[in-house]
Short mmCIF file of C-alpha atoms and ligand atoms in Angstrom, two decimals:
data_model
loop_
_atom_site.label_atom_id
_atom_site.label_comp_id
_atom_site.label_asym_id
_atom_site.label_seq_id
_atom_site.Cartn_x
_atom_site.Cartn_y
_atom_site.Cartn_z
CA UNK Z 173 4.65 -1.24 -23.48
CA UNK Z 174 1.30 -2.29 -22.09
CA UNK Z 175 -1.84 -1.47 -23.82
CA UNK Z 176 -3.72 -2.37 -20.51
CA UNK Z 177 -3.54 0.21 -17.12
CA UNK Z 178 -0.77 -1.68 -15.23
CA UNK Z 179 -0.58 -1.81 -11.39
CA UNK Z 180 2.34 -3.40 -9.02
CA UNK Z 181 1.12 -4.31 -5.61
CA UNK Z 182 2.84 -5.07 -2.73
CA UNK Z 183 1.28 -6.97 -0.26
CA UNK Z 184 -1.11 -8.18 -2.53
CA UNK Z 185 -1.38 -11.89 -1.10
CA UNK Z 186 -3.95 -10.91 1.66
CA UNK Z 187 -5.90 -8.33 3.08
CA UNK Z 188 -6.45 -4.58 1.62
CA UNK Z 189 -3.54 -5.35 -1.04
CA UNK Z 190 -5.77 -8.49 -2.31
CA UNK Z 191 -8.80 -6.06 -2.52
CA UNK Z 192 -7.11 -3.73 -4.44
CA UNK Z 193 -5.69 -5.70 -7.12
CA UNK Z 194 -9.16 -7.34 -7.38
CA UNK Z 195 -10.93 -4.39 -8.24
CA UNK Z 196 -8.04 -3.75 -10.98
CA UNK Z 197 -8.32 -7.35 -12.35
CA UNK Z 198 -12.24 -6.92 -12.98
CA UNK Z 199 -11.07 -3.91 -15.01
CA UNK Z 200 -8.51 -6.16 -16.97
CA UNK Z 201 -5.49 -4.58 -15.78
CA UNK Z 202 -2.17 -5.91 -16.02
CA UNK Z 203 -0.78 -6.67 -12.77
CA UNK Z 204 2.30 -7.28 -10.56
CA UNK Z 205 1.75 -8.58 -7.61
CA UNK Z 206 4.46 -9.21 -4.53
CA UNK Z 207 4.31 -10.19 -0.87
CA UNK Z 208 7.09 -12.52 0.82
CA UNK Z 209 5.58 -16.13 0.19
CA UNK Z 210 5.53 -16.93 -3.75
CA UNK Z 211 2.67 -20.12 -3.30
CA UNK Z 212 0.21 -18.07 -2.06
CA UNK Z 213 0.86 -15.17 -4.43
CA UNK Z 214 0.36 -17.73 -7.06
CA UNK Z 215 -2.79 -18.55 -5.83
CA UNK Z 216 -3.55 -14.88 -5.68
CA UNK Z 217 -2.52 -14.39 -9.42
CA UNK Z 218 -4.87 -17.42 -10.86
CA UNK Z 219 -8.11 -16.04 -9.29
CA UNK Z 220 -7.36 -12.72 -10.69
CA UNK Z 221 -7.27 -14.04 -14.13
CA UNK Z 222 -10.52 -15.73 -13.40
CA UNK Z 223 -11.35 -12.37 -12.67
CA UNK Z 224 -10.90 -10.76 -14.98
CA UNK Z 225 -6.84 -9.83 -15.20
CA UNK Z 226 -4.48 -9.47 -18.03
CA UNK Z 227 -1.04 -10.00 -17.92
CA UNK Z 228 -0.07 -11.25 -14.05
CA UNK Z 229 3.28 -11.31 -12.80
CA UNK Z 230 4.25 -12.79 -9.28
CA UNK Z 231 7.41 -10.90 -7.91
CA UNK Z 232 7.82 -12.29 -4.00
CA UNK Z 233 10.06 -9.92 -2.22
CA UNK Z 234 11.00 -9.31 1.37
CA UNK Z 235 10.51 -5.44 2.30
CA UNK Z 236 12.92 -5.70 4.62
CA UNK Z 237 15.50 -6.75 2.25
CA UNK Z 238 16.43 -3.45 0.37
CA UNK Z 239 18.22 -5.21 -2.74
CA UNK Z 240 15.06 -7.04 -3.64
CA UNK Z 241 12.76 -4.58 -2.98
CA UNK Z 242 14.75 -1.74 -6.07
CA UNK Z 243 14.65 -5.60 -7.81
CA UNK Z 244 11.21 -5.95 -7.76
CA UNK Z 245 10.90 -2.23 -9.00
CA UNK Z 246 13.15 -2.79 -12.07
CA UNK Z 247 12.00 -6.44 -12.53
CA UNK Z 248 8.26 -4.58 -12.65
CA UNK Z 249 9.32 -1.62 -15.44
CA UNK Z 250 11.14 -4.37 -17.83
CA UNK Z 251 8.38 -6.69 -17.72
CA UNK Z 252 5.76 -4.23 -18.32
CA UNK Z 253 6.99 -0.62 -19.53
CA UNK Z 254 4.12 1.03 -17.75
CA UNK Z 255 2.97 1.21 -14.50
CA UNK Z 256 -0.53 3.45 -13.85
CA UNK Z 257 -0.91 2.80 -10.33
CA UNK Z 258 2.02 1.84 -7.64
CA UNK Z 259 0.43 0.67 -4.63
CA UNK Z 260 2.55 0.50 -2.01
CA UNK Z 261 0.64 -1.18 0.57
CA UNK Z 262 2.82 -4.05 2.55
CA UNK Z 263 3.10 -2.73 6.41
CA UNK Z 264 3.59 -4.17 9.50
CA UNK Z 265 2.47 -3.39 13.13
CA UNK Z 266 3.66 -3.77 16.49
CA UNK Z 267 2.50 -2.32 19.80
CA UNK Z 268 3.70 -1.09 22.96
CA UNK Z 269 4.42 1.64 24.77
CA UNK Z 270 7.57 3.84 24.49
CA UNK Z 271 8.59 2.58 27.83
CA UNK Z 272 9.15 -1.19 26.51
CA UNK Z 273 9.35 -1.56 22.69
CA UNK Z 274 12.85 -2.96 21.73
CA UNK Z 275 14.54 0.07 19.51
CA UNK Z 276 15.17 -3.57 17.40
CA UNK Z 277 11.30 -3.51 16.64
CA UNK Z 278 11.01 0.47 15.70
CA UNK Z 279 13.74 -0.39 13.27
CA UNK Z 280 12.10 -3.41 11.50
CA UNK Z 281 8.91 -1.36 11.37
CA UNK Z 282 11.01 1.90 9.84
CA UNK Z 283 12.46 -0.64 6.99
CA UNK Z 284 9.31 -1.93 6.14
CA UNK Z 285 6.70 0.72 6.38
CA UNK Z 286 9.55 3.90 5.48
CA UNK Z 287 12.38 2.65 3.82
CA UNK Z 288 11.07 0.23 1.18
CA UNK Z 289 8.22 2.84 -0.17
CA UNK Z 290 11.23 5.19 -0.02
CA UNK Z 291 13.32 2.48 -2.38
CA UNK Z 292 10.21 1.39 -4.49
CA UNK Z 293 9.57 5.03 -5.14
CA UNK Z 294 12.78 5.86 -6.54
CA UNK Z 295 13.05 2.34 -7.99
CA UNK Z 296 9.65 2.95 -10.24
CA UNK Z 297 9.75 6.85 -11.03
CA UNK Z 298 11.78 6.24 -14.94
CA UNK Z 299 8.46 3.85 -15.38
CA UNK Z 300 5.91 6.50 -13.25
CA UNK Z 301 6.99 9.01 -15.61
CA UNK Z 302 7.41 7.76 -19.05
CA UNK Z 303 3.57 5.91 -18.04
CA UNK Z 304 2.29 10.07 -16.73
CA UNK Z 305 3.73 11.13 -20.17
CA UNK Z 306 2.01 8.58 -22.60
CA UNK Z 307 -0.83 8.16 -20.76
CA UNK Z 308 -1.49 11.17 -18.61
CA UNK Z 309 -0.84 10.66 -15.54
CA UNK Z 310 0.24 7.60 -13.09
CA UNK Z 311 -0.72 7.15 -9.27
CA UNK Z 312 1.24 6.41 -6.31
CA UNK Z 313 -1.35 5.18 -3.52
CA UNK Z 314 0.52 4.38 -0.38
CA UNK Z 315 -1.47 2.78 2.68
CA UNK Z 316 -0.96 4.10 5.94
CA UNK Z 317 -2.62 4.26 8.64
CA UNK Z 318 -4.95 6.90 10.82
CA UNK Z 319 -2.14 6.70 13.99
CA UNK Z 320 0.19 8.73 11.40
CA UNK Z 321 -2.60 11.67 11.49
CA UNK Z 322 -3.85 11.10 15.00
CA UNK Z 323 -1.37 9.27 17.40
CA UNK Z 324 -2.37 6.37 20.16
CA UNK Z 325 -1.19 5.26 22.89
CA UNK Z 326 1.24 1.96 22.25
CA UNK Z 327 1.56 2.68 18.44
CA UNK Z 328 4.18 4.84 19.04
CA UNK Z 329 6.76 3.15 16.27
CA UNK Z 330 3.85 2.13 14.11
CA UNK Z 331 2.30 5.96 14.19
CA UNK Z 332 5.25 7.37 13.28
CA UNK Z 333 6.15 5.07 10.68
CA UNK Z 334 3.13 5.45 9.38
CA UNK Z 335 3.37 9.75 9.69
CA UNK Z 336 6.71 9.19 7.77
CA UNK Z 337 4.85 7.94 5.12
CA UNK Z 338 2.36 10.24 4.61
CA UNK Z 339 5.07 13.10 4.80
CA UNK Z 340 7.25 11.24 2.22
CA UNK Z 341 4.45 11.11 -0.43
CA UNK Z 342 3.71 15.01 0.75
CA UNK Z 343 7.46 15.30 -0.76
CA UNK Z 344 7.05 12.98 -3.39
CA UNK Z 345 4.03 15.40 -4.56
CA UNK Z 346 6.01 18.45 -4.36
CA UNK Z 347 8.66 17.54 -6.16
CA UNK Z 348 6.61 14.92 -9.07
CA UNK Z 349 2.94 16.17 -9.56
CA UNK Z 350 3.96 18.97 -12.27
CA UNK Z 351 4.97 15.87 -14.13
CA UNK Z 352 1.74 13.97 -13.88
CA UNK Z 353 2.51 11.37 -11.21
CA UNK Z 354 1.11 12.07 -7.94
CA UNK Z 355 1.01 10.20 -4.36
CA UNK Z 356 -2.04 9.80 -2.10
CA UNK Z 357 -1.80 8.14 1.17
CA UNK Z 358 -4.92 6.44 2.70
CA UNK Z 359 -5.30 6.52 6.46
CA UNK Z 360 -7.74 3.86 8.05
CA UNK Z 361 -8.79 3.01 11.32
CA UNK Z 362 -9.21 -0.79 12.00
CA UNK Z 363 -9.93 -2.80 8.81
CA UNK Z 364 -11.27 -6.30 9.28
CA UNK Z 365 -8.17 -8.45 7.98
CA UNK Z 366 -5.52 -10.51 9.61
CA UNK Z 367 -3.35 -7.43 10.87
CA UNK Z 368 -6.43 -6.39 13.28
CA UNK Z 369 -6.81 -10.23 14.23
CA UNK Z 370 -5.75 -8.85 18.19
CA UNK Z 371 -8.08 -6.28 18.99
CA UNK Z 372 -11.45 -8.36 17.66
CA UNK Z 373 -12.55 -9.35 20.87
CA UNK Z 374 -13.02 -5.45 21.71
CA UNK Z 375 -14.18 -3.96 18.32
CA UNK Z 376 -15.62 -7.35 16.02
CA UNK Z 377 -14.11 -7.73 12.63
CA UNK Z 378 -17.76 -6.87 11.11
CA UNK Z 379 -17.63 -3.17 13.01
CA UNK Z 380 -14.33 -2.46 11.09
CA UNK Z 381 -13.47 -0.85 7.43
CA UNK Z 382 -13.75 -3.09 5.16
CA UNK Z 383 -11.04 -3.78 2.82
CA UNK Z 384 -13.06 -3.29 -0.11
CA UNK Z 385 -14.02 0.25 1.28
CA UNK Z 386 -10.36 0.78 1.40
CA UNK Z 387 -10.15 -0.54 -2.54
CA UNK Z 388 -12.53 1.66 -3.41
CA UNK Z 389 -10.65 4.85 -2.43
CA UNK Z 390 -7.72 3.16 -4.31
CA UNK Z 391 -9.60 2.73 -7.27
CA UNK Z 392 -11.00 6.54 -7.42
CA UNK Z 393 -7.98 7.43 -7.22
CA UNK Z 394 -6.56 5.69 -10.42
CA UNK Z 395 -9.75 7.73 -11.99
CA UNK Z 396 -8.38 11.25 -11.26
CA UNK Z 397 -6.50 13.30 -13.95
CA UNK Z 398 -3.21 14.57 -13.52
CA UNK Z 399 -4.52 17.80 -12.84
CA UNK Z 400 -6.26 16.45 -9.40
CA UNK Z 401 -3.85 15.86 -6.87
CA UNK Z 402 -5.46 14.08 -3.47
CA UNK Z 403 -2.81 14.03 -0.44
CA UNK Z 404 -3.69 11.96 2.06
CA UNK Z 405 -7.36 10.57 2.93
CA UNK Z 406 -8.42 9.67 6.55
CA UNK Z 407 -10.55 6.80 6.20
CA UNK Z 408 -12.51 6.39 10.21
CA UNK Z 409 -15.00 4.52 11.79
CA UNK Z 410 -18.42 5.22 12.90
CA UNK Z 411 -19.33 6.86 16.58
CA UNK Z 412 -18.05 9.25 18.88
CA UNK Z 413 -13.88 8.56 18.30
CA UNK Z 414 -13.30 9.66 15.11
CA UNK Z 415 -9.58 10.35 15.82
CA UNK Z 416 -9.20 6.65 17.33
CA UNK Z 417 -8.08 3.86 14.99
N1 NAP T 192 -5.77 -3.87 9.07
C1 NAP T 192 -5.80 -2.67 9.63
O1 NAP T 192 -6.50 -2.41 10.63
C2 NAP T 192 -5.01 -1.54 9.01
C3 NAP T 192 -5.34 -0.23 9.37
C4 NAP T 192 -4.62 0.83 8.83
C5 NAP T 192 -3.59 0.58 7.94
N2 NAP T 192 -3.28 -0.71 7.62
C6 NAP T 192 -2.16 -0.93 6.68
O2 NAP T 192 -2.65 -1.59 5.53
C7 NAP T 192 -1.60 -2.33 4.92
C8 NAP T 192 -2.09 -3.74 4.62
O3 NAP T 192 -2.45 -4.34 5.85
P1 NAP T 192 -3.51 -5.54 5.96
O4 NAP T 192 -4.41 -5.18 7.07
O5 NAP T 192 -4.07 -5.88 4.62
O6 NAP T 192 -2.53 -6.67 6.48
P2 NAP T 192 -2.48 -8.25 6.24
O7 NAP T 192 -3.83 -8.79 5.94
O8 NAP T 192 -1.71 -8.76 7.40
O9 NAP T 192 -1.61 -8.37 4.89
C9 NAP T 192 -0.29 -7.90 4.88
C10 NAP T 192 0.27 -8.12 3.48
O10 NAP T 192 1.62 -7.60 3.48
C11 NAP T 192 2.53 -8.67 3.18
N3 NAP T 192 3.73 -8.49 3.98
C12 NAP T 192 3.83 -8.42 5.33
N4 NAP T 192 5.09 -8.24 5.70
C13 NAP T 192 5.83 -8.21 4.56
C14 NAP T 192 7.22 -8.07 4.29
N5 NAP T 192 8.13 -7.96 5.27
N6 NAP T 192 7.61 -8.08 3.00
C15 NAP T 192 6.72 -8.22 2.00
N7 NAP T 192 5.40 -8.35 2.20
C16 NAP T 192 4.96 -8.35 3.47
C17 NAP T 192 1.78 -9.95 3.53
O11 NAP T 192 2.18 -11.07 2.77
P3 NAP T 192 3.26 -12.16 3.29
O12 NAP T 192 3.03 -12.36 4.76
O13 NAP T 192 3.00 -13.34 2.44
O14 NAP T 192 4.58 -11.54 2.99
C18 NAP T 192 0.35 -9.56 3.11
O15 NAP T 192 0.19 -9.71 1.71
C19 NAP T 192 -0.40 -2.25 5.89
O16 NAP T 192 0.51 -1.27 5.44
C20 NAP T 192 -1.05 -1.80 7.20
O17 NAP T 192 -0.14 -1.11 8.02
C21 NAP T 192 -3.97 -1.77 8.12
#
């Protein structure tokens, strides 16, 4: 087993899942990280090192492929033993209205956004639990989004997704936290990354979240004992909409 905290990413080529594992690699965590496209994950893992990382592994896997994803949950617990933070934070959106999303897109957003936490969950709890009972306690931080707490219109699928995974973790808590390994969901509004690319020209990238204001929720999280528990945390922007993304 690892003597450093260990954390597996997903998602953790770009965007808030980059941030993340940043703030973990200036700690000198060990890290896994995975997203579909292995080059730029390798990319990802070097700067980390010069970061400050330990150990990094680079685990591509394809959430909507349900093999790899338990894979890259078993491939995560042999390599390191430990894991003291699972961030599951790989997502996709899509928008429309009920009227005209294809049920074919709903479904590609449920396996993504629902069913592969759902599979990395069960996947990493022997490794969540044997890390809560050496070293106190181990984190699940999931990354959803505010449109699971308050809906919008045309993010129906994405919404709900998203309120599926905040009520999975709510589970996840109820049945794991006595153990020591708890789940908190983080709920943003726009963050300035790639995934918010379409609605710049109406809110600029500068006006959103920033992804290292989303990190550092992640992070304080990984500080808490296993006696604090924090469901989920609405993250919102500035002004008169607080329950808009
Ligand atoms: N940006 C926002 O405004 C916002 C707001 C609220 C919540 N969120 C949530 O935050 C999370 C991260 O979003 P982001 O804004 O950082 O997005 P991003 O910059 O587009 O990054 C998405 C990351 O997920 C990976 N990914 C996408 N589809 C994948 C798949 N099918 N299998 C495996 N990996 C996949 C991407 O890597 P590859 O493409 O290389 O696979 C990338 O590393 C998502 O769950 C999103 O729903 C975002």
């Amino acid at each position: 087993m690892s003597d450093n905290k260990v954390a597996l990413v997903t998602g953790a080529s770009r965007g808030i899942g980059a941030a993340i594992a940043a703030r973990f690699a200036r700690e000198g965590w060990d890290l896994t990280l995975s997203s579909r496209g292995r080059d730029a994950l390798e990319q990802k893992a070097s700067e980390l090192r010069e970061l400050g990382a330990g150990r990094v592994e680079v685990i591509p896997a394809d959430m909507t492929d349900q093999d790899a994803v338990a894979t890259l949950g078993t491939a995560h617990a042999e390599a390191f033993g430990r894991c003291d933070a699972l961030v599951i934070n790989a997502g996709m959106g899509q928008k429309g209205p009920i009227a005209d999303l294809p049920v074919r897109r709903f479904d590609r957003l449920y396996e993504v956004n629902v069913r592969a936490p759902y599979v990395l969950l069960q996947s990493l709890l022997p490794v969540l639990r044997s890390t809560a009972s050496t070293a106190g306690a181990a984190k699940v931080i999931a990354i959803a989004s505010i449109t699971g707490v308050y809906p919008e219109p045309e993010l129906s699928a994405y919404g709900a997704t998203k309120a599926a995974l905040i009520s999975l973790c709510e589970t996840f808590n109820l049945e794991e936290s006595d153990g020591g390994v708890s789940a908190t969901t983080i709920a943003p509004g726009y963050v300035d990354t790639d995934m918010s690319e379409w609605t710049k020209d109406a809110i600029p990238g500068d006006q959103m979240i920033t992804v290292d204001d989303v990190a550092t929720v992640a992070h304080t999280v990984t500080e808490l004992s296993r006696y604090a528990v924090l469901p989920n945390v609405v993250l919102t922007r500035p002004g008169a909409n607080l329950h808009r993304a």
